[in-house]
XYZ file of C-alpha atoms in Angstrom:
327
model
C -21.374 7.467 -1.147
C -19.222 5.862 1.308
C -17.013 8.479 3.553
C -13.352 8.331 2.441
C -12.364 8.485 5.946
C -10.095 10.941 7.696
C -6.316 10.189 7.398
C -5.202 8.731 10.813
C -2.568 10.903 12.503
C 0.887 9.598 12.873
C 1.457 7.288 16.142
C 4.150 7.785 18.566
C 7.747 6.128 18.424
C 9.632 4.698 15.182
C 7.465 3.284 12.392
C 6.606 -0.401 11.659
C 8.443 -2.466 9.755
C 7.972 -2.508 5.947
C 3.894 -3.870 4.944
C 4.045 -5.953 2.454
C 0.724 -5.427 1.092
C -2.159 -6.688 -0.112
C -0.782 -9.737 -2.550
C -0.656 -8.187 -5.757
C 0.864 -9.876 -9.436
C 3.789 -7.368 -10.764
C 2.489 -4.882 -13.629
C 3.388 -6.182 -16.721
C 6.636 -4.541 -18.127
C 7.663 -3.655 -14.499
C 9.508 -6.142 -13.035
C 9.870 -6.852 -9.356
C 11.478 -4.507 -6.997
C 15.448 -4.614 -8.048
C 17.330 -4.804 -4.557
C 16.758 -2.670 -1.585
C 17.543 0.540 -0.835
C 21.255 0.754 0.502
C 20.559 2.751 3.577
C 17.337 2.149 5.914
C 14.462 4.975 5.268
C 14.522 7.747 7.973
C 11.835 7.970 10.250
C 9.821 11.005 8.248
C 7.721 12.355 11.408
C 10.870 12.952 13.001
C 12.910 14.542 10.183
C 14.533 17.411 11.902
C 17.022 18.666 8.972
C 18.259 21.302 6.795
C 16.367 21.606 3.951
C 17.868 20.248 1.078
C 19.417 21.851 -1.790
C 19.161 25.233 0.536
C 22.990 25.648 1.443
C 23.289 26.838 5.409
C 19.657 27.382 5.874
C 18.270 27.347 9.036
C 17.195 23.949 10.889
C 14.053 22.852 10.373
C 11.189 20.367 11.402
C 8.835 20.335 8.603
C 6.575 16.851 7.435
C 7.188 16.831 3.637
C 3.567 17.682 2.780
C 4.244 21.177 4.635
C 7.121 21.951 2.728
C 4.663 20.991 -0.626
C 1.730 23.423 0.629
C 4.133 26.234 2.267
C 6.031 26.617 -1.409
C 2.469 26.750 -3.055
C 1.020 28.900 -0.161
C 3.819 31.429 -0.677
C 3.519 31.551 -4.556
C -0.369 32.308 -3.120
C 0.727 34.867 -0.849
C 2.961 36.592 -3.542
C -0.218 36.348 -6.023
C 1.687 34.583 -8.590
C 0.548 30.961 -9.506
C 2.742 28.186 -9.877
C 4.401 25.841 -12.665
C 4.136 22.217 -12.206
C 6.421 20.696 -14.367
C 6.254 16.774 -14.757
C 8.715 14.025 -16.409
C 9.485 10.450 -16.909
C 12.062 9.386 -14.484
C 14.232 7.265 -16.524
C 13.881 8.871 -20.386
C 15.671 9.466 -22.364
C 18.119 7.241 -19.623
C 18.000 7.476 -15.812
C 20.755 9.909 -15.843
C 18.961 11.876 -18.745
C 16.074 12.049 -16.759
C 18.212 13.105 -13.277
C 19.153 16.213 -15.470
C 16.063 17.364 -17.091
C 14.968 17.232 -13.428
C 17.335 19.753 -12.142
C 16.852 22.167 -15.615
C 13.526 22.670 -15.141
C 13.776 23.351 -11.155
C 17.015 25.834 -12.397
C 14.716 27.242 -15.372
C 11.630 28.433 -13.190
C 9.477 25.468 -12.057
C 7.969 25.681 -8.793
C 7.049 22.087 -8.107
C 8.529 18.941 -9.900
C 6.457 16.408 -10.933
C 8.441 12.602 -11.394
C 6.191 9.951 -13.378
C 7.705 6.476 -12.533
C 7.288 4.209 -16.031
C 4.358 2.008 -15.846
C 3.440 -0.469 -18.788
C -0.160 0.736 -19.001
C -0.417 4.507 -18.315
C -3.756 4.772 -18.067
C -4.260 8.553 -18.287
C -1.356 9.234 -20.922
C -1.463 10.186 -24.172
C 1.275 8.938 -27.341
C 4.112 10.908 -26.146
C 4.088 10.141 -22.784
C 3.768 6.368 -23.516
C 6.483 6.568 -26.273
C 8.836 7.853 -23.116
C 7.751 5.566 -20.489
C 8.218 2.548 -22.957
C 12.011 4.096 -23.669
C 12.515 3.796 -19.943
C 11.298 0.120 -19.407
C 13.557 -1.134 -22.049
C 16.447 0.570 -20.657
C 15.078 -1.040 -17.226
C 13.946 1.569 -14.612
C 12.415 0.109 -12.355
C 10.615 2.116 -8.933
C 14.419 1.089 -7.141
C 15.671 3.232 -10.093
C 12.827 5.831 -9.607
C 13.221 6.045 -5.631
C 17.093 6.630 -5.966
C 16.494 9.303 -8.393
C 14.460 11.274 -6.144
C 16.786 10.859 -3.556
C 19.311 12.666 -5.829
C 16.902 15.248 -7.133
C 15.703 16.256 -4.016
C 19.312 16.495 -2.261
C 20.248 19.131 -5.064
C 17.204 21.509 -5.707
C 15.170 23.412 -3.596
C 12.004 22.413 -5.067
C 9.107 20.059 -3.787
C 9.221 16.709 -5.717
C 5.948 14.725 -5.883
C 5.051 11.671 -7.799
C 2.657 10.848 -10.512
C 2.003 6.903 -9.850
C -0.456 4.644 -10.557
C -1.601 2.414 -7.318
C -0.673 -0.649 -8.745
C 2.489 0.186 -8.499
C 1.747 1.449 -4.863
C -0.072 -1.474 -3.744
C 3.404 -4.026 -5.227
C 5.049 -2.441 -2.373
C 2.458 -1.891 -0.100
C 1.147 1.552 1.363
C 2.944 1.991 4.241
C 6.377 0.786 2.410
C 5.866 2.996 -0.214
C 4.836 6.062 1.342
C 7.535 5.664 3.899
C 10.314 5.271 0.935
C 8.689 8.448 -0.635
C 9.144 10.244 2.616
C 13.047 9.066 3.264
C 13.477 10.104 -0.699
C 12.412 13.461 -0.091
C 10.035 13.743 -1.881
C 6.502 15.398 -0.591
C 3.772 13.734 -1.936
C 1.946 11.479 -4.814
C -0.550 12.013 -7.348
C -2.756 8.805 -7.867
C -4.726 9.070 -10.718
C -6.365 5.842 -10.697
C -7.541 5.616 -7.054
C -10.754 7.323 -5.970
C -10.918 8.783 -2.445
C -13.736 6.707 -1.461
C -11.651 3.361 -1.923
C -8.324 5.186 -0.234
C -8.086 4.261 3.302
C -5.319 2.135 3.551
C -3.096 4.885 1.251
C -4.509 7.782 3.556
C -3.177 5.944 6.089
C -0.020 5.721 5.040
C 0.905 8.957 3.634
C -0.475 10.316 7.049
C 2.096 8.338 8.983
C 4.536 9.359 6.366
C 3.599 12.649 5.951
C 3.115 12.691 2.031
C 0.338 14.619 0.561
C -2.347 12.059 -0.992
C -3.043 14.475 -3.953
C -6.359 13.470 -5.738
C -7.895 14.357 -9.100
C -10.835 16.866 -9.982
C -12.614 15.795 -13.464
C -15.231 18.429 -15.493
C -17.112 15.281 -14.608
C -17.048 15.152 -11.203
C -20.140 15.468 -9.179
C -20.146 17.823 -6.167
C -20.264 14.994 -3.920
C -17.042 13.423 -5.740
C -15.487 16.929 -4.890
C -16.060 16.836 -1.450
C -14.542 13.755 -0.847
C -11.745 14.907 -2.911
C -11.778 17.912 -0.479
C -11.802 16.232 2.385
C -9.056 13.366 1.446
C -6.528 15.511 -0.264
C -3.605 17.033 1.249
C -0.836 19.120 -1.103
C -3.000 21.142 -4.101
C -6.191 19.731 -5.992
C -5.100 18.259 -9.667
C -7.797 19.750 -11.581
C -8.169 18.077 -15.025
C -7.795 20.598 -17.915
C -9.371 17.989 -20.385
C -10.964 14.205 -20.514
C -9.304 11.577 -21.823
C -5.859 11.262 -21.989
C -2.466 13.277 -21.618
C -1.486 14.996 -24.590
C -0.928 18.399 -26.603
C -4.100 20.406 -27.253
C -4.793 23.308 -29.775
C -6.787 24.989 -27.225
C -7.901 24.689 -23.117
C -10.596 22.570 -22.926
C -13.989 24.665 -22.301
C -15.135 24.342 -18.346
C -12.103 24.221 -16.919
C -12.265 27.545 -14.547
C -15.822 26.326 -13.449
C -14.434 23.041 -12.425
C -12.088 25.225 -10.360
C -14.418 27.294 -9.105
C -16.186 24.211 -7.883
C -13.568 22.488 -6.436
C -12.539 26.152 -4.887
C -16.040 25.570 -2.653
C -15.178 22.575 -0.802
C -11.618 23.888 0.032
C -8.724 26.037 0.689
C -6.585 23.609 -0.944
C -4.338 25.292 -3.758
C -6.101 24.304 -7.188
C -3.604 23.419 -10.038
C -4.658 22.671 -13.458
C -3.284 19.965 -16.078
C -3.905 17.557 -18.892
C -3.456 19.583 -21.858
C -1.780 22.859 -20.668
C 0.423 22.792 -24.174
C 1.550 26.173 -24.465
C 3.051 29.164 -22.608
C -0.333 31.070 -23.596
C -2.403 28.355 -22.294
C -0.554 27.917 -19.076
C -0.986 31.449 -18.262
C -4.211 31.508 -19.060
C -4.902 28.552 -16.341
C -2.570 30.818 -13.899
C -4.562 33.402 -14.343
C -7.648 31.410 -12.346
C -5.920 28.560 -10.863
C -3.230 28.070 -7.985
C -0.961 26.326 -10.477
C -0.372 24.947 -14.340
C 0.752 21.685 -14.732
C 2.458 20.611 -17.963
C 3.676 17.206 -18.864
C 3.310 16.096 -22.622
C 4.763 19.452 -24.017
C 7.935 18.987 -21.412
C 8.181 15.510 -22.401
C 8.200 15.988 -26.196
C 10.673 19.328 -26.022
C 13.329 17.262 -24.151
C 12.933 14.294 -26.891
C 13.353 17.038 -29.853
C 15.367 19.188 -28.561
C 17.525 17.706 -25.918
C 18.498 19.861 -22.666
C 19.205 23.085 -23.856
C 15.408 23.014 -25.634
C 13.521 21.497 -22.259
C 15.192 24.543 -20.161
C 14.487 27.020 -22.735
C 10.920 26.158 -23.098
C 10.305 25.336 -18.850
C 11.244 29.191 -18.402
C 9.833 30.393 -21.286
C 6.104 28.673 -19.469
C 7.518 30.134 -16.030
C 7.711 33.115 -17.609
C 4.506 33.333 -18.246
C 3.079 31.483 -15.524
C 4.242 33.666 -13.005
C 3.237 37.040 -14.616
C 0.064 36.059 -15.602
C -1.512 38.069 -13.143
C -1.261 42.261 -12.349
């Protein structure tokens, strides 16, 4: 198996100029890039600042991906585990999605997780796709996306990362991308689609931007496959609670602590578990071995049926539970 690489530190002095990236057709249903950003992206390895959303806190010089692994290594240090909650930016509308944001950061969740709408989610289930489709058609586009973050992460105190498929990654090209992630705020991406031994070029960039690459764990993955996901990842360890596809499950899928056991022996890397976490039970059963629960398709659907009010009910109803999970 072909070594992943190791992510190539930051040079010296500004960045370069925005890659354009390998030559890639636009993902159907996306659209090209609407506009640029109105102001240029800040320079992320020197971001000397006061950390947003944290009214007269104390100057700071932290790369994103350290203010992603010092929230989870607190929650570690506290023995409590974390809630990952994730959305679609841009459903129900891009201001709908701006505010479900900030409820579930108010109602308890410890890491935000912002899904950019793609035309063909590849690991998402019916409810997830019903959301992203909404957003299209009201035309969010990763413009829309970027300047949401921006927003989000100027007013909460909670590490944003994205969930983003590479297609999407590679439109902009690496270095662009991880560089607008980084002037955003935001601390790091989940790539679902793009295996560690074919990620150089991201690596790359995130490590100049100083994102956490955050990779995936399957109940299929061979220990090899978990070493390179070991040695590649930065942030936590997305450890998949099921196979196949995002959705709402009766029950946890059977294997799941083993996989994090296993993933636990190639690293010190916070573990957090998702893809089927449905329930307040369920998520504290996964806090109860892993680093972290991570619940998407049961957000999703409560802010669809029940608006606000029901999506910050339910987020600290699952924080609740996620964070007394253990004695």
């Amino acid at each position: 198996m072909p070594d992943p690489g190791t992510p190539v530190p930051a040079p010296p002095g500004p960045p370069p100029p925005p890659a354009a990236g390998r030559p890639q057709p636009d993902p159907p249903g996306s659209g090209p890039p609407v506009g640029e950003r109105s102001r240029p992206p800040r320079d992320p390895r020197a971001d000397v600042h006061t950390p947003r959303g944290r009214a007269g806190g104390a100057t700071l010089t932290l790369a994103p991906v350290e203010r992603l692994e010092g929230r989870l290594g607190q929650l570690r240090r506290e023995g409590r585990a974390a809630l990952v909650a994730y959305g679609v930016a841009g459903y129900p509308d891009l201001d709908g999605s701006l505010a479900a944001f900030r409820a579930m950061a108010e109602a308890g969740a410890d890491v935000l997780e912002v899904g950019p709408p793609y035309s063909d989610p590849l690991i998402d289930g019916p409810v997830i796709q019903r959301a992203v489709t909404a957003a299209l058609d009201a035309g969010t586009r990763m413009d829309d996306v970027l300047g949401l973050v921006d927003e989000l992460t100027a007013s909460v105190d909670v590490p944003v990362v994205l969930l983003v498929y590479y297609n999407l990654v590679a439109h902009r090209g690496p270095r662009r991308f991880a560089a607008e992630l980084a002037a955003a705020g935001a601390c790091g991406a989940v790539v679902p689609d793009l295996p560690p031994e074919e990620a150089r070029e991201w690596l790359e960039a995130a490590a100049a931007a100083g994102i956490a690459p955050v990779f995936l764990a399957a109940p299929t993955s061979s220990d090899s496959r978990l070493a390179a996901v070991a040695r590649a990842g930065r942030g936590f360890v997305y450890a998949q609670a099921s196979l196949g596809v995002t959705g709402l499950r009766a029950s946890l899928a059977a294997g799941i602590e083993e996989l994090v056991g296993r993933v636990r022996a190639h690293t010190d890397l916070p573990v957090c578990a998702g893809i089927g976490v449905s329930t307040a039970e369920q998520a504290a059963a996964v806090a109860g071995f892993a680093d972290g629960a991570i619940v998407g398709t049961a957000l999703v659907r409560r802010l669809g049926d029940a608006g606000l009010d029901g999506l910050r009910a339910f987020t600290a109803e699952l924080a609740e539970a996620v964070h007394t999970s253990r004695p």
